[in-house]
Coordinates of C-alpha atoms and ligand atoms in Angstrom, one line a residue:
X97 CA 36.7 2.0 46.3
X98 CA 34.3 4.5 48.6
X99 CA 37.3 6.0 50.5
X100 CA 37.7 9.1 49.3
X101 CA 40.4 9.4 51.5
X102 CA 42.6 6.6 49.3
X103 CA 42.0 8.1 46.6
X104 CA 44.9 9.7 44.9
X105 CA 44.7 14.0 43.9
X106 CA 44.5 13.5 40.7
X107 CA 41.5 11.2 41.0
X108 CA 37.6 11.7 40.0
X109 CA 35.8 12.5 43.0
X110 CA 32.1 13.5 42.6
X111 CA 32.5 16.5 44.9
X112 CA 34.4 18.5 42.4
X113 CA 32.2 17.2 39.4
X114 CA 29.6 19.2 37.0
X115 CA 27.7 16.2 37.8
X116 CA 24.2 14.9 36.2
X117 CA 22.1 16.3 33.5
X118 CA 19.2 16.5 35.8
X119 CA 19.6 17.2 39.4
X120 CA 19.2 13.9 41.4
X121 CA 19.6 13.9 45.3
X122 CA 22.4 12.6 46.7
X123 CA 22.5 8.5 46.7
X124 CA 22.8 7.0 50.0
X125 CA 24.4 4.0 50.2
X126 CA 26.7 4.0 47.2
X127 CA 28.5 6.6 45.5
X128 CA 27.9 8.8 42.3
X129 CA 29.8 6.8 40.1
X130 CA 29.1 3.3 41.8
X131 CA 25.3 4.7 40.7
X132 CA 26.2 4.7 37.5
X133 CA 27.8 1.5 37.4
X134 CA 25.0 0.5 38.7
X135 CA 22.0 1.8 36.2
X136 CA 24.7 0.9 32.9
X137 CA 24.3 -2.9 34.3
X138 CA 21.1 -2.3 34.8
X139 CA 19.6 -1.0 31.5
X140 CA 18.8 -2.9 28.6
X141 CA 21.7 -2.1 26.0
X142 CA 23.7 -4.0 28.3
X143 CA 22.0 -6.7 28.1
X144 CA 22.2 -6.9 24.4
X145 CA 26.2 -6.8 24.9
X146 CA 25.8 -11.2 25.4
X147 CA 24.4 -11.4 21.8
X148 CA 26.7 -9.2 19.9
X149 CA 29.7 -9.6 18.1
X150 CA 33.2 -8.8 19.2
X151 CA 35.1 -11.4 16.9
X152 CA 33.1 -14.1 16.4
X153 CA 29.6 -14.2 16.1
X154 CA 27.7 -15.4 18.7
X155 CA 26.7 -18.5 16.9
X156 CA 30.1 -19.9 16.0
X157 CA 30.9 -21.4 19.5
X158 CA 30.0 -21.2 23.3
X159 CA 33.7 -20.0 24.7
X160 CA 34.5 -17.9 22.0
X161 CA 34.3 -13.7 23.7
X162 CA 31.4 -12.0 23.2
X163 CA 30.9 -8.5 23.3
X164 CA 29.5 -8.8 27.2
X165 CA 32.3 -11.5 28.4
X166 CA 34.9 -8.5 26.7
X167 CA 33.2 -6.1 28.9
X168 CA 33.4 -7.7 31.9
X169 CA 37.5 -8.8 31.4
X170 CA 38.0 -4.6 30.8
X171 CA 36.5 -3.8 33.7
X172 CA 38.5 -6.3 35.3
X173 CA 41.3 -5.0 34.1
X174 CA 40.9 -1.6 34.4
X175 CA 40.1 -2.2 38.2
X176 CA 42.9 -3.6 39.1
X177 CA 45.1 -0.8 37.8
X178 CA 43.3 1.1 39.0
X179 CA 43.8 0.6 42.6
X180 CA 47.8 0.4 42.2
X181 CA 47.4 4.1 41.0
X182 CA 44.6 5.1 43.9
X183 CA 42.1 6.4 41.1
X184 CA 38.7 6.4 41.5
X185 CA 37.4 2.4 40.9
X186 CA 34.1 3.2 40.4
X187 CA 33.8 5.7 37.6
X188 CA 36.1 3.2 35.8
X189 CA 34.4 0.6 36.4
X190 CA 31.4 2.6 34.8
X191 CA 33.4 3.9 32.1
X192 CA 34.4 0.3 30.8
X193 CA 31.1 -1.7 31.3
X194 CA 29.5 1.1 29.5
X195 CA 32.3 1.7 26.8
X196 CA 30.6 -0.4 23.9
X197 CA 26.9 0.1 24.8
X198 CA 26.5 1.5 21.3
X199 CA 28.0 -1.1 19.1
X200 CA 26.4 -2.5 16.5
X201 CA 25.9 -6.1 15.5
X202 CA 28.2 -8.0 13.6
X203 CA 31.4 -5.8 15.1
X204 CA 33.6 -3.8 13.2
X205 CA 32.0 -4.5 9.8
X206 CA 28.5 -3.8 11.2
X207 CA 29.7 -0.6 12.3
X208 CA 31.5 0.3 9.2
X209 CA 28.2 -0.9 6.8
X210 CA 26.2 1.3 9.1
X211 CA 28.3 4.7 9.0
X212 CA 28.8 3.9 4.9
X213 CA 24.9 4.1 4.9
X214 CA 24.9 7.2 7.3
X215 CA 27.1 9.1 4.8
X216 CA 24.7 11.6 3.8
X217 CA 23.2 11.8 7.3
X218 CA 26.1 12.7 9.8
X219 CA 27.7 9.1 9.9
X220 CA 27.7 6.9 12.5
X221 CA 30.6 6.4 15.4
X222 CA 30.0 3.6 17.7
X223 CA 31.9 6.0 20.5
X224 CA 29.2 8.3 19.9
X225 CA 26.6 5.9 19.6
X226 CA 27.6 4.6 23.2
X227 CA 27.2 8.3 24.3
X228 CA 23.8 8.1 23.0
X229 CA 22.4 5.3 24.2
X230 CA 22.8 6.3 28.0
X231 CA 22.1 9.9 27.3
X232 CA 19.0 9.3 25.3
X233 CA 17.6 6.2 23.9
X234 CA 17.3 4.3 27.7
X235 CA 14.0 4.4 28.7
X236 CA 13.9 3.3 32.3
X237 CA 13.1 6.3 34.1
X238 CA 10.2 8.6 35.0
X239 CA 12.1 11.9 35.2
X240 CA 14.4 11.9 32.4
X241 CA 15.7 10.2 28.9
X242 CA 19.0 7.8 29.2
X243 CA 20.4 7.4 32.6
X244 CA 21.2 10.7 33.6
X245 CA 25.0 9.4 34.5
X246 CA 27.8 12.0 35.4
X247 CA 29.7 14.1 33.3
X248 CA 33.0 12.2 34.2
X249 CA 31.3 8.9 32.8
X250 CA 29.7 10.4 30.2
X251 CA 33.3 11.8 28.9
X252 CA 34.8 8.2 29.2
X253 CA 32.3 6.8 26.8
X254 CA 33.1 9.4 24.2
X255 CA 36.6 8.0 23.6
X256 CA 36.9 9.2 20.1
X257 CA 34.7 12.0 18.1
X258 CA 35.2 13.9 15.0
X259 CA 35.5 17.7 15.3
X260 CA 32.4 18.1 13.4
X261 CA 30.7 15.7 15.9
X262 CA 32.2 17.3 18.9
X263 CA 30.6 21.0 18.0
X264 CA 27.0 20.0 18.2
X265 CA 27.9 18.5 22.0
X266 CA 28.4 20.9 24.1
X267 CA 31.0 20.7 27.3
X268 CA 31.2 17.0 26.5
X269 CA 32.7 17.4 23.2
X270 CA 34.5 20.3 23.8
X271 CA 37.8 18.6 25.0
X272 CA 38.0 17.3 20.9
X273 CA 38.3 21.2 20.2
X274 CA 40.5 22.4 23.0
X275 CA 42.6 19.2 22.4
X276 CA 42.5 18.4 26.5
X277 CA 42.7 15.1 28.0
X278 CA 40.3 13.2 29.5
X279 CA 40.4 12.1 33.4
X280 CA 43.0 9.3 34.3
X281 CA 40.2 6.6 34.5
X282 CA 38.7 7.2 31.0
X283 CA 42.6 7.0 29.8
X284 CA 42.5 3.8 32.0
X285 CA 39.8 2.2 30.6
X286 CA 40.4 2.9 26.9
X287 CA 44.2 1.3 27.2
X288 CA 42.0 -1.7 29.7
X289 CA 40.1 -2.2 26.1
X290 CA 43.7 -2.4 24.3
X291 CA 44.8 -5.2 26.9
X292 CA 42.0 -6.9 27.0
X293 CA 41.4 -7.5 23.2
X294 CA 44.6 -8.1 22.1
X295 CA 44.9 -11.1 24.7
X296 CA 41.5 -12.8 24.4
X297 CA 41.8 -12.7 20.8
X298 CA 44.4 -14.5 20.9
X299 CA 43.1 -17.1 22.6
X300 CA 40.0 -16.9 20.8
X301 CA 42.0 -16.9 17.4
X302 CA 44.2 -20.2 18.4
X303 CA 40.6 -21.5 19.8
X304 CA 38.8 -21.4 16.3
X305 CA 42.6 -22.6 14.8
X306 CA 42.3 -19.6 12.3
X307 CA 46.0 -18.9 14.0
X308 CA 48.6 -21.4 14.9
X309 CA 51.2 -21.5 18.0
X310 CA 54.0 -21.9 15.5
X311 CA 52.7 -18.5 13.6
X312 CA 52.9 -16.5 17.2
X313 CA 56.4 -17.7 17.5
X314 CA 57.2 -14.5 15.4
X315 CA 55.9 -12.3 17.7
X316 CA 58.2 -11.5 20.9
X317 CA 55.2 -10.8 23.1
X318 CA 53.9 -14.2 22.7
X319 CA 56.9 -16.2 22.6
X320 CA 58.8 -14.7 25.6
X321 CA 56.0 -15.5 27.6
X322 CA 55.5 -19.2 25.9
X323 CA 59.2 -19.9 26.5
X324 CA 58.9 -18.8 30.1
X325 CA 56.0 -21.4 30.7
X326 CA 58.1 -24.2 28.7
X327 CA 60.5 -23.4 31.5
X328 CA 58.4 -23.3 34.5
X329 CA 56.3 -26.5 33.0
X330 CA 58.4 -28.7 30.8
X331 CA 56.2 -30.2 27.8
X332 CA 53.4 -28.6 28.8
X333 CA 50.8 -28.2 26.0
X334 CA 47.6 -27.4 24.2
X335 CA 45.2 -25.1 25.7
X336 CA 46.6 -24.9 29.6
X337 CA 50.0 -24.1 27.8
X338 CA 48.3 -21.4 26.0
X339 CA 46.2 -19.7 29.1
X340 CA 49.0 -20.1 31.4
X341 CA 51.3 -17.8 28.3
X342 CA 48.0 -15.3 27.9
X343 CA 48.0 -15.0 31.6
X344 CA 51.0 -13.9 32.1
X345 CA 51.3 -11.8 29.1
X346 CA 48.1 -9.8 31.0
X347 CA 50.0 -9.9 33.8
X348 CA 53.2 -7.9 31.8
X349 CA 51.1 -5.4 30.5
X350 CA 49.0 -4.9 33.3
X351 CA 52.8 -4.3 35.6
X352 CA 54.2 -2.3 32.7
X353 CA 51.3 -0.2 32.5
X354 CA 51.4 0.6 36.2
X355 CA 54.6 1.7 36.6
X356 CA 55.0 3.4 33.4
X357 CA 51.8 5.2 34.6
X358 CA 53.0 6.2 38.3
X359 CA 56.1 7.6 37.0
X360 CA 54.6 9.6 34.1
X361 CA 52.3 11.0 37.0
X362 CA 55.0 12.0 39.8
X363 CA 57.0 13.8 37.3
X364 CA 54.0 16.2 36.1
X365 CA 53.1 16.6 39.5
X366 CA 49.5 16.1 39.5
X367 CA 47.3 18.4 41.9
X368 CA 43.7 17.8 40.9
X369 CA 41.8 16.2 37.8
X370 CA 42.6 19.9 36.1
X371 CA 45.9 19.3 36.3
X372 CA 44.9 16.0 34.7
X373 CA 43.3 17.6 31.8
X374 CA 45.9 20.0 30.7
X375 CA 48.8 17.8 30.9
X376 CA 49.6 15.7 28.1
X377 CA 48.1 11.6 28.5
X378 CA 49.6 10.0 31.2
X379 CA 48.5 6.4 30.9
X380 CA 50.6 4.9 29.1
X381 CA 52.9 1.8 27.9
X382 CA 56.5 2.6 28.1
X383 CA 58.7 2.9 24.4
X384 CA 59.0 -0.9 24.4
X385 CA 56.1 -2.4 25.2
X386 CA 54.3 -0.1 23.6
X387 CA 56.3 -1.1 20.3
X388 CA 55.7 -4.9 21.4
X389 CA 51.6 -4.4 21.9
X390 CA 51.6 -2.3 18.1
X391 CA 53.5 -5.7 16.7
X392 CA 51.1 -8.0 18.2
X393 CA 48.0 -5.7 17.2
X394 CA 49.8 -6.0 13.6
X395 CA 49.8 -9.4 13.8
X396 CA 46.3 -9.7 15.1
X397 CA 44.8 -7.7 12.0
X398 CA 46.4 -9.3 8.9
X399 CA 46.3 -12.9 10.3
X400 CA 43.1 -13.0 12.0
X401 CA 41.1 -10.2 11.4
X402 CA 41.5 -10.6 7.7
X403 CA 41.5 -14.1 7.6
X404 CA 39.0 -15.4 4.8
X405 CA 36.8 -17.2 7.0
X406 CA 36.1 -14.0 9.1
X407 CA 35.9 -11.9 5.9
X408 CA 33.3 -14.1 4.7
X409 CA 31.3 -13.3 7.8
X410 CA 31.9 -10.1 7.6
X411 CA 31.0 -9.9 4.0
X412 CA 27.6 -11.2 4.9
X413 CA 27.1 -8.5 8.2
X414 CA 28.0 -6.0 5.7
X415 CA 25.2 -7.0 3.2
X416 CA 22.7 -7.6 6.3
X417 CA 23.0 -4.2 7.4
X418 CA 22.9 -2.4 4.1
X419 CA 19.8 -4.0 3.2
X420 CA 18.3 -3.9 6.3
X421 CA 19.3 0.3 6.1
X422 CA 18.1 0.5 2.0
X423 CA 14.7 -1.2 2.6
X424 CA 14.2 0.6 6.5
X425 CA 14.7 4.2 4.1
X426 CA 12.9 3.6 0.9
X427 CA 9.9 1.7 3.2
X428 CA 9.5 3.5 6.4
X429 CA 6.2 1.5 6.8
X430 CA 7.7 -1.2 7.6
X431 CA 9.4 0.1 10.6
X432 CA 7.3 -0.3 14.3
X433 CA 5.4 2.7 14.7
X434 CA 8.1 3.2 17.8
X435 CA 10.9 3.6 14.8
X436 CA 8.6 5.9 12.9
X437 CA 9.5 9.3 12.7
X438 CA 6.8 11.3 13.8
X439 CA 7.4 14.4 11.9
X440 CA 8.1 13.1 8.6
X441 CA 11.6 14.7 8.8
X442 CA 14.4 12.7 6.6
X443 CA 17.1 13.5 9.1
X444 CA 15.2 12.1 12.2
X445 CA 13.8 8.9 10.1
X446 CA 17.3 8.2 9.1
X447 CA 18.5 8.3 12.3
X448 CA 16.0 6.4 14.2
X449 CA 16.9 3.9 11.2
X450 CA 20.3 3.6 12.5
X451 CA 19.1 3.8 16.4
X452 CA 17.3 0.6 15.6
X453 CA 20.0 -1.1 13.5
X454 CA 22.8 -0.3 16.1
X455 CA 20.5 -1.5 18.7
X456 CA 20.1 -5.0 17.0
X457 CA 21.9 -8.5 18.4
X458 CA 23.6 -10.3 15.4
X459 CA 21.3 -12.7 16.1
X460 CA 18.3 -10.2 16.0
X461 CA 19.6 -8.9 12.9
X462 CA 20.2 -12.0 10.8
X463 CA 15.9 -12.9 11.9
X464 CA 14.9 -9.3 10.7
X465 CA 16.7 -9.6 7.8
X466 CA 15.2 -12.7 6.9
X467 CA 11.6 -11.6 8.0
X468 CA 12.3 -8.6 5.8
X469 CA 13.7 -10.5 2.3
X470 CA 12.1 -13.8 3.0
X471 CA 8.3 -15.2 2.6
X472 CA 8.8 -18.5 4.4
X473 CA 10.1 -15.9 7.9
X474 CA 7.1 -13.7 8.9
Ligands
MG520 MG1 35.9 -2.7 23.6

């Protein structure tokens, strides 16, 4: 949306923004954020988002979500609530395309081998990682490291960050401290996430038949919206019986979060995107849905997160990025010379380690691994 005159008062606008790292004139076709959006699609982490995990690894089947496809249904998402509440499309657009740029392979469990391995070191927190990689590890431009993007996107992508984290940041971390809210679109695009995952795994989790219709018959979410379809489509089945329940499941979530949202604003009485930050988070579920989403997110995590086929692979991401951290620190020769600290320092080797780790595809991992353990893989 470009019309700053739709926009709502309590929306992003660039003109009240501390804006970009490095001076940059003034784009002029697009606007500040949609320039963003732009160079995040643009740059190469984002790329990488097709061969990474969010569920299931790449490998295991061409429909199942990957960390890209995810990306795009958030944005998606985020967008269209966005407009019903007249904040500012672009920046979220920006904030969600760009809010896993710093995941590792292998999902969760690649993230949680890699900050088990950083424990000496500072950890490691995919938010922050995210942060990084458009702040400093792009390489794309003549002027500057990273992309340069505005303080409001930059913000977004930092969803989470410890204290300790959030003190060596500067104005970017500082809302951790003061305990301030973000703008409305990165609130926006961190509940788009929440949506987003919870449905498609679902459908990605009845896909690979590691769940079972008559197991999501316990949860009210599901099976509200599966008796609804029964009655709209008598003996309707199989997978257009399923997509016609997740779609309309979106579709209550997406409504409840709206309105929930607009009411939670008009009673603060929102001014400007201060007012914003000092009032207590605004987008939001209401009580019961809220208490419906936490049930299906239950649901989601001891029946198909911790089902033993996916703990098997995550077993094995585990062991791929330990050893691929172990040998990367007792070897540093056998790192690219563009991995290689220059200054022999341990804390700057260890974290161009995990730079190069977090930047890997599963696919890329599992080939480096082998090249690294195996003779036959050179
Ligand atoms: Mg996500």
């Amino acid at each position: 949306m470009n019309d700053e005159l739709a926009l709502a008062p309590y929306a992003a606008r660039p003109a009240g923004s501390p804006g970009r790292k490095f001076a940059e004139p003034a784009p002029g076709s697009r606007s500040e954020f949609q320039r963003d959006r732009d160079r995040i699609i643009h740059c190469a982490a984002f790329r990488r988002l097709e061969y990474k995990t969010q569920v299931f690894v790449n490998h295991e089947g061409d429909l199942f979500r990957t960390r890209l496809t995810h990306t795009i249904e958030v944005a998606q998402i985020a967008r269209s609530v966005a407009r019903n509440l007249r904040l500012n499309e672009d920046l979220v657009e920006a904030i969600s395309l760009a809010h896993d740029l710093g995941h590792t392979p292998f999902g969760h469990a690649g993230q949680d081998a890699l900050n088990a391995c950083m424990a000496d070191y500072g950890g490691f927190e995919h938010n922050l990682q995210s942060l990084r990689v458009v702040d400093v590890l792009e390489e794309r431009y003549g002027a500057f490291d990273g992309l340069n993007l505005m303080f409001e996107t930059r913000e977004g992508i930092l969803k989470h960050c410890s204290a300790v984290n959030a003190r060596t940041l500067g104005a970017i971390g500082q809302r951790f401290l003061d305990k301030k809210q973000p703008t409305l679109e990165a609130q926006l695009a961190n509940l788009a996430d929440e949506i987003a995952y919870n449905n498609h795994d679902i459908d990605d989790g009845l896909r690979s038949g590691l769940i079972s219709e008559a197991q999501l018959a316990q949860i009210d979410l599901y099976a509200r919206h599966r008796h609804q379809v029964e009655q709209a489509y008598p003996g309707i089945s199989g997978r257009r019986a399923i997509s016609e329940t997740i779609r309309r499941m979106i579709n209550a979530l997406v409504v409840d979060l709206i309105d929930t949202s607009r009411e939670r604003i008009r009673q603060v009485r929102l001014d400007s995107v201060d007012d914003v930050r000092n009032a207590p988070p605004l987008i939001a579920f209401s009580p019961a849905m809220q208490t419906q989403a936490t049930l299906l997110k239950q649901f989601l995590r001891e029946n198909l997160y911790r089902h033993y086929l996916v703990n098997r692979m995550t077993s094995k991401a585990r062991r791929i990025v330990t050893d691929l951290f172990t040998a990367f620190m007792a070897e540093p020769g056998l790192l690219s010379p563009d991995y290689e600290s220059r200054d022999g320092d341990t804390t700057s080797q260890v974290r161009k380690v995990a730079d190069y780790i977090a930047g890997m595809t599963d696919r890329y991992a599992i080939r480096e691994h082998r090249r690294i353990f195996m003779m036959d893989e050179l």
